[in-house]
Coordinates of C-alpha atoms in Angstrom, one line a residue:
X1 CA -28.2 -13.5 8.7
X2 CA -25.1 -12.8 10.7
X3 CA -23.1 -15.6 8.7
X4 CA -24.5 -13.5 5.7
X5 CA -23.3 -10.3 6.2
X6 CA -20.1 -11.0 8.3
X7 CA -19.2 -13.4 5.5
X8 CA -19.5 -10.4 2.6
X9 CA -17.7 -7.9 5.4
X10 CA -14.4 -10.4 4.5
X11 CA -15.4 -10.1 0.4
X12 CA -15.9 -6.3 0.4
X13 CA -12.7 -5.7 2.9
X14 CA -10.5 -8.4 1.1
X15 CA -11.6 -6.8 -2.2
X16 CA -10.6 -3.1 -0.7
X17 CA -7.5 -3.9 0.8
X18 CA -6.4 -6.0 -2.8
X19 CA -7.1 -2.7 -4.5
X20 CA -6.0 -0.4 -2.4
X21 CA -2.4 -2.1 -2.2
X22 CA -2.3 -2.2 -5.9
X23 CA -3.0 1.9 -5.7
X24 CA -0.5 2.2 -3.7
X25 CA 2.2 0.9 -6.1
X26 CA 1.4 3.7 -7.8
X27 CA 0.6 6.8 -5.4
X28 CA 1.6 7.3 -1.8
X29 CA -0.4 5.3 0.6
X30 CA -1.8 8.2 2.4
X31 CA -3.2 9.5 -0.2
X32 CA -4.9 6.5 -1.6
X33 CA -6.7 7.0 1.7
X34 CA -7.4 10.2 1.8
X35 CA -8.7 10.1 -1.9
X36 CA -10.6 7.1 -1.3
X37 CA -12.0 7.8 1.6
X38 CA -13.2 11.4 0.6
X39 CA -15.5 10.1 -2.3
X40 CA -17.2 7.4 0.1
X41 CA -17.7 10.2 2.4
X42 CA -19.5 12.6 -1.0
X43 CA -21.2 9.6 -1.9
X44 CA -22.5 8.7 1.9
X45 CA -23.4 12.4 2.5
X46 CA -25.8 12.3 -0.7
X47 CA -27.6 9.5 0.6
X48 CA -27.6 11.0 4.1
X49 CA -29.6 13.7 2.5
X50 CA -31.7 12.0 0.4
X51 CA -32.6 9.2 3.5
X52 CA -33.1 12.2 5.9
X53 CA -30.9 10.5 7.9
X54 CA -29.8 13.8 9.9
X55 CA -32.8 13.1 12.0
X56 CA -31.3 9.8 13.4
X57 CA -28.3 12.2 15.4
X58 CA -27.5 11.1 18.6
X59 CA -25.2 10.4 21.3
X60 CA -24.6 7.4 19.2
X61 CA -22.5 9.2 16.8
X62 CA -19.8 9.0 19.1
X63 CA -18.8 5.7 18.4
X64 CA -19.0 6.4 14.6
X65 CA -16.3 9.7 15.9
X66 CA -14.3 7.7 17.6
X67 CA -14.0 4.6 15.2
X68 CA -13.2 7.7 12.5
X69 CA -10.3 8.7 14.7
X70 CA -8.8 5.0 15.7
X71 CA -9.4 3.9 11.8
X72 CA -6.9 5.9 10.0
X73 CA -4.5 5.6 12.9
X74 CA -4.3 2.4 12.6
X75 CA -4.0 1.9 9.2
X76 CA -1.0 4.3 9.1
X77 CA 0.7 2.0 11.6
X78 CA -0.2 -0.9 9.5
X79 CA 1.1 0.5 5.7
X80 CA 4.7 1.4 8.2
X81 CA 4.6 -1.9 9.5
X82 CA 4.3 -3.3 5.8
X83 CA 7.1 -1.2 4.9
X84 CA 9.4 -2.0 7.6
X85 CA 8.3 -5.8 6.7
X86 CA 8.5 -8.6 6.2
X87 CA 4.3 -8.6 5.0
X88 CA 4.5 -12.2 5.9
X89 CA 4.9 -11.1 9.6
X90 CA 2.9 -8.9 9.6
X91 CA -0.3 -9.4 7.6
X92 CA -1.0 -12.8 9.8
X93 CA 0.1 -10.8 12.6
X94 CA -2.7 -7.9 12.2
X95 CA -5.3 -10.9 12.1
X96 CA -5.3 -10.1 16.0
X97 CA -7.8 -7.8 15.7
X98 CA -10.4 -10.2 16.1
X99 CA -9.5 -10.6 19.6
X100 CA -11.2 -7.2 20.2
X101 CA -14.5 -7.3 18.9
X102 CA -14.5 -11.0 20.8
X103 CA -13.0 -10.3 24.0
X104 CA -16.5 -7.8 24.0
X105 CA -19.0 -10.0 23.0
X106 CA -17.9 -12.0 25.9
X107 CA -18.1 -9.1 28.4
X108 CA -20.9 -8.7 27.2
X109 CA -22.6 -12.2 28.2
X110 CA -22.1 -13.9 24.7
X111 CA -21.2 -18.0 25.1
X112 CA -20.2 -19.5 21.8
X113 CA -20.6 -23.3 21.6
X114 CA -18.2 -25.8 21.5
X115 CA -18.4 -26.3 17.5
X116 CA -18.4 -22.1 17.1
X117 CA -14.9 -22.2 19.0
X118 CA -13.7 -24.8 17.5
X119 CA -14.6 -22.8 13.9
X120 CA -13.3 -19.7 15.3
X121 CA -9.9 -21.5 16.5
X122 CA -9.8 -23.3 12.9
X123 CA -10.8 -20.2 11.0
X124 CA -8.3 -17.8 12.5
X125 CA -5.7 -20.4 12.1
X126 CA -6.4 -20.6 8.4
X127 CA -6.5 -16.9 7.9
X128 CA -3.1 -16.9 9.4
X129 CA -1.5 -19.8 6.8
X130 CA -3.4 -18.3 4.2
X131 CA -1.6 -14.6 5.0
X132 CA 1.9 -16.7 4.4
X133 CA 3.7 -16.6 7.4
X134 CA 7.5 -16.6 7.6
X135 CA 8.9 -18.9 9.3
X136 CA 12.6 -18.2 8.8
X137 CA 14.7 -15.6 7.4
X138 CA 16.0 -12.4 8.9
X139 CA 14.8 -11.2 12.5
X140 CA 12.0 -9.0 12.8
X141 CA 12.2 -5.4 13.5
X142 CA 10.9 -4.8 17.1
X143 CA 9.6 -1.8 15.9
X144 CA 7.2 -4.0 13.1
X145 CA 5.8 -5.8 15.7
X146 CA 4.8 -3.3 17.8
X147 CA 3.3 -1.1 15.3
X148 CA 1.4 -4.2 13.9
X149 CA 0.4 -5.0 17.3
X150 CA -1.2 -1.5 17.3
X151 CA -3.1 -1.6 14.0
X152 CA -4.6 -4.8 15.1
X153 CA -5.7 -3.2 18.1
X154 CA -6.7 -0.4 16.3
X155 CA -8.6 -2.5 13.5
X156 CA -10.4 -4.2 16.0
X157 CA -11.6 -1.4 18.2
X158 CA -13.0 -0.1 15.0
X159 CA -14.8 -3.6 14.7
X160 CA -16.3 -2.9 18.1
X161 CA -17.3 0.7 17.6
X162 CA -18.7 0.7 14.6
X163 CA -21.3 -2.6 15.5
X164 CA -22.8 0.5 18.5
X165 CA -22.8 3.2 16.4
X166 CA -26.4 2.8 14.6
X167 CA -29.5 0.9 15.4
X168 CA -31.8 1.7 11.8
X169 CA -30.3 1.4 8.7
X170 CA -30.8 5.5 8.0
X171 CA -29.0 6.1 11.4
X172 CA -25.8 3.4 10.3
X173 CA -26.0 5.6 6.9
X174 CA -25.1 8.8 9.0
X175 CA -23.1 7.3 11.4
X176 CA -20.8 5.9 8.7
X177 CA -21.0 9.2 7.2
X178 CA -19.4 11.2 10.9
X179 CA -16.7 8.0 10.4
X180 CA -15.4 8.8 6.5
X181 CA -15.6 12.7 7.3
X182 CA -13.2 12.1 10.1
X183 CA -11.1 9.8 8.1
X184 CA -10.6 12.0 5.9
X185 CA -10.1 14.9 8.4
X186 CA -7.3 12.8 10.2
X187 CA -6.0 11.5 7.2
X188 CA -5.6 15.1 5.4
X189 CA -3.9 16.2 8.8
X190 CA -1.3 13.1 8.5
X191 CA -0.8 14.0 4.9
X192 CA 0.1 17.5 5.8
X193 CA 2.7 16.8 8.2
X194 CA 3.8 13.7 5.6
X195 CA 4.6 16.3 2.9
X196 CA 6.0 19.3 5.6
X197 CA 8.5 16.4 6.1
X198 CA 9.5 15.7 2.3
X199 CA 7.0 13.2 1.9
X200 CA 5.7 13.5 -1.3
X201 CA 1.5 13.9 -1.7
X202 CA 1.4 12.9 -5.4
X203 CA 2.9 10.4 -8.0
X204 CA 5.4 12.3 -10.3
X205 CA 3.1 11.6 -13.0
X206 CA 0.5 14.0 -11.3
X207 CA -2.7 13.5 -9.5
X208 CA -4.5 10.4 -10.3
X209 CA -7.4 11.0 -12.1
X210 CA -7.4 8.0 -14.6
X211 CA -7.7 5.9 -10.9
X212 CA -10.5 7.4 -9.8
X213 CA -12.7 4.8 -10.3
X214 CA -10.4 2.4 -8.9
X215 CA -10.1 4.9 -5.3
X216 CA -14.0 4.9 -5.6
X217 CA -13.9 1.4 -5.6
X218 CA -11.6 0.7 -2.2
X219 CA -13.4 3.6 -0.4
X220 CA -17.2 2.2 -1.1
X221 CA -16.0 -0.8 -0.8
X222 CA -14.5 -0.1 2.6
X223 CA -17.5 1.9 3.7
X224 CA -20.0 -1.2 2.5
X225 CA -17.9 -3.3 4.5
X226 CA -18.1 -1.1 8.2
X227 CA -22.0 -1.4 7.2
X228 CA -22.5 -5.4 6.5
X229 CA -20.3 -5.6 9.2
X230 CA -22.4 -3.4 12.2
X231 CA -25.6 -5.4 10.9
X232 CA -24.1 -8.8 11.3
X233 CA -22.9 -7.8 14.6
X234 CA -26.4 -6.2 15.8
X235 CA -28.5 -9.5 14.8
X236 CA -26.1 -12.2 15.9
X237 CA -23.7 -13.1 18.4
X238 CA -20.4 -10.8 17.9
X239 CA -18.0 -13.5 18.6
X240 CA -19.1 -15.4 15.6
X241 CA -19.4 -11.8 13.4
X242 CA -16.3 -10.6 14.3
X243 CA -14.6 -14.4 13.4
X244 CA -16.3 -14.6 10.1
X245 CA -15.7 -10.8 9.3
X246 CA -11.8 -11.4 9.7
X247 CA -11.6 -13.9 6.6
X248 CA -10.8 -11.1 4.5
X249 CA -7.0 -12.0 4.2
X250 CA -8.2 -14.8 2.3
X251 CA -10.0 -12.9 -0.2
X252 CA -6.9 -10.8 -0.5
X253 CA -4.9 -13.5 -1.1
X254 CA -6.9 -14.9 -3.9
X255 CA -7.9 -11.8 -5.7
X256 CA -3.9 -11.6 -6.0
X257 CA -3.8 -14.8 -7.6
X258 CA -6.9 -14.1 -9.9
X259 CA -6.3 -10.8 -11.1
X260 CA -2.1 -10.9 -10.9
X261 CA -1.4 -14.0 -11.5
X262 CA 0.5 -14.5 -8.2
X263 CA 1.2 -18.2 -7.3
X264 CA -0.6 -19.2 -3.6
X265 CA 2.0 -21.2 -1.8
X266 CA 1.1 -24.8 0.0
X267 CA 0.8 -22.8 3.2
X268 CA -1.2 -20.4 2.2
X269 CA -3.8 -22.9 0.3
X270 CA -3.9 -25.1 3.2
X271 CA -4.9 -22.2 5.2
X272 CA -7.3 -21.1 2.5
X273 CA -9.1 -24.8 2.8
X274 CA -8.9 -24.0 6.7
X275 CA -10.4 -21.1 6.9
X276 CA -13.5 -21.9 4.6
X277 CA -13.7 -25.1 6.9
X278 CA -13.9 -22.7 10.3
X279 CA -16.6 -20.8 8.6
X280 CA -18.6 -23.9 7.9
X281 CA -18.4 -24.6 11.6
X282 CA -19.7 -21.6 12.4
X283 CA -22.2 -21.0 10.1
X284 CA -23.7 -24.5 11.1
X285 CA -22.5 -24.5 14.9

């Protein structure tokens, strides 16, 4: 079951992060999130309330607060990063995030096998070649790194959160709920302060209404993907989870060669082959 649901946590985030980078070729990246994130958080509240899930509060919302607050943070560090470039620095470099969620599981008691870390090692190795690396060119921006550095800390802590936010499935619908609400809120706020400093808030062709479905898409996506993810998590070892859940990269990378016809380098197919290889390994190990 964990393999299961970890495994469509990497199709449901690779899918959301291909179509939410498309979006933003087309609208400012903030408010792609914003947007996005807004509709999962009408459509989550409607099944809140028709689940009765307000009867599930608890001191567990927290978590679901706080992986709310770190979420949005992180991704503006991330979108600034990919600005600042180059993406082939820093979308291998952002697969760090795994580290969090793993380095817990193993506070926490967890002891993978030998064959799980040797998937895991061959996995994130594979995500990494499959992200494209450069490996020569001009010299990095400090600055890139350490903002990547922080989005992958950010991404993961919101691995780790989000798997002790819920224990029932009416409870993980809420708790998801408290998250997109203050997505949204933190979002909105970094929009504000985006526009106060010339930023602009819309295309020039107006708001987006004709993408609607398409911002609907990346935010339930995203928001189905927090949920696989926190029940892989709660009925399996995290270390493997949090490994298998990190593959999304590689959907990413495909979906851009399926749908735009862009042309996977040898690199970034071999690390495609190792990455479905690693999750073989731990599936099985």
């Amino acid at each position: 079951m964990t393999a299961f649901f970890a495994l469509a946590t990497s199709l449901l985030w690779g899918l959301a992060d291909f179509g939410g980078g498309v979006l933003t070729r087309r609208a400012p990246a903030l408010t792609v999130v914003v947007v996005s994130q807004a509709i999962a958080a009408a459509v989550l509240g409607a099944i809140v309330v028709a689940t009765g899930g307000w009867s599930e509060a608890g001191p567990r919302l927290w978590f679901a607060f706080a992986a709310g607050l770190v979420g949005p943070v992180a991704m503006i560090c991330f979108y600034k990063a990919l600005a600042l470039g180059p993406m082939g620095v820093v979308s291998p470099l952002a697969t760090l995030s795994v580290a969090v969620p793993v380095g817990v599981g193993l506070v926490l008691g967890e002891r993978p096998g030998l064959t799980q870390v040797a998937g895991a090692a061959v996995a994130v190795t594979g995500v990494v070649l499959a992200g494209g690396p450069q490996l020569k060119g001009a010299p990095v921006q400090r600055q890139t790194i350490l903002l990547t550095l922080v989005a992958a800390l950010g991404f993961g802590a919101v691995f780790a959160l989000i798997a002790e936010a819920s224990t029932t499935v009416t409870g993980l619908f809420l708790a998801l709920f408290v998250q997109r609400v203050t997505n949204v809120a933190v979002g909105g706020a970094a929009l504000w302060v985006s526009v106060k400093r010339g930023g602009a808030a819309l295309p020039e062709s107006g708001f987006p209404w004709a993408a609607l479905p398409a911002l609907g898409f990346v935010g339930l996506a995203d928001v189905a993907a927090n949920g696989t993810y926190s029940i892989a998590a709660q009925h399996g070892p995290v270390t493997v989870a949090a490994v298998l859940a990190s593959l999304y990269p590689v959907v990413t990378a495909l979906a851009a060669r399926g749908f735009l016809r862009e042309r996977l380098r040898a690199t970034q197919a071999a690390g495609a082959g190792l990455a479905l290889l690693g999750t073989l390994l731990l599936a099985t190990g």
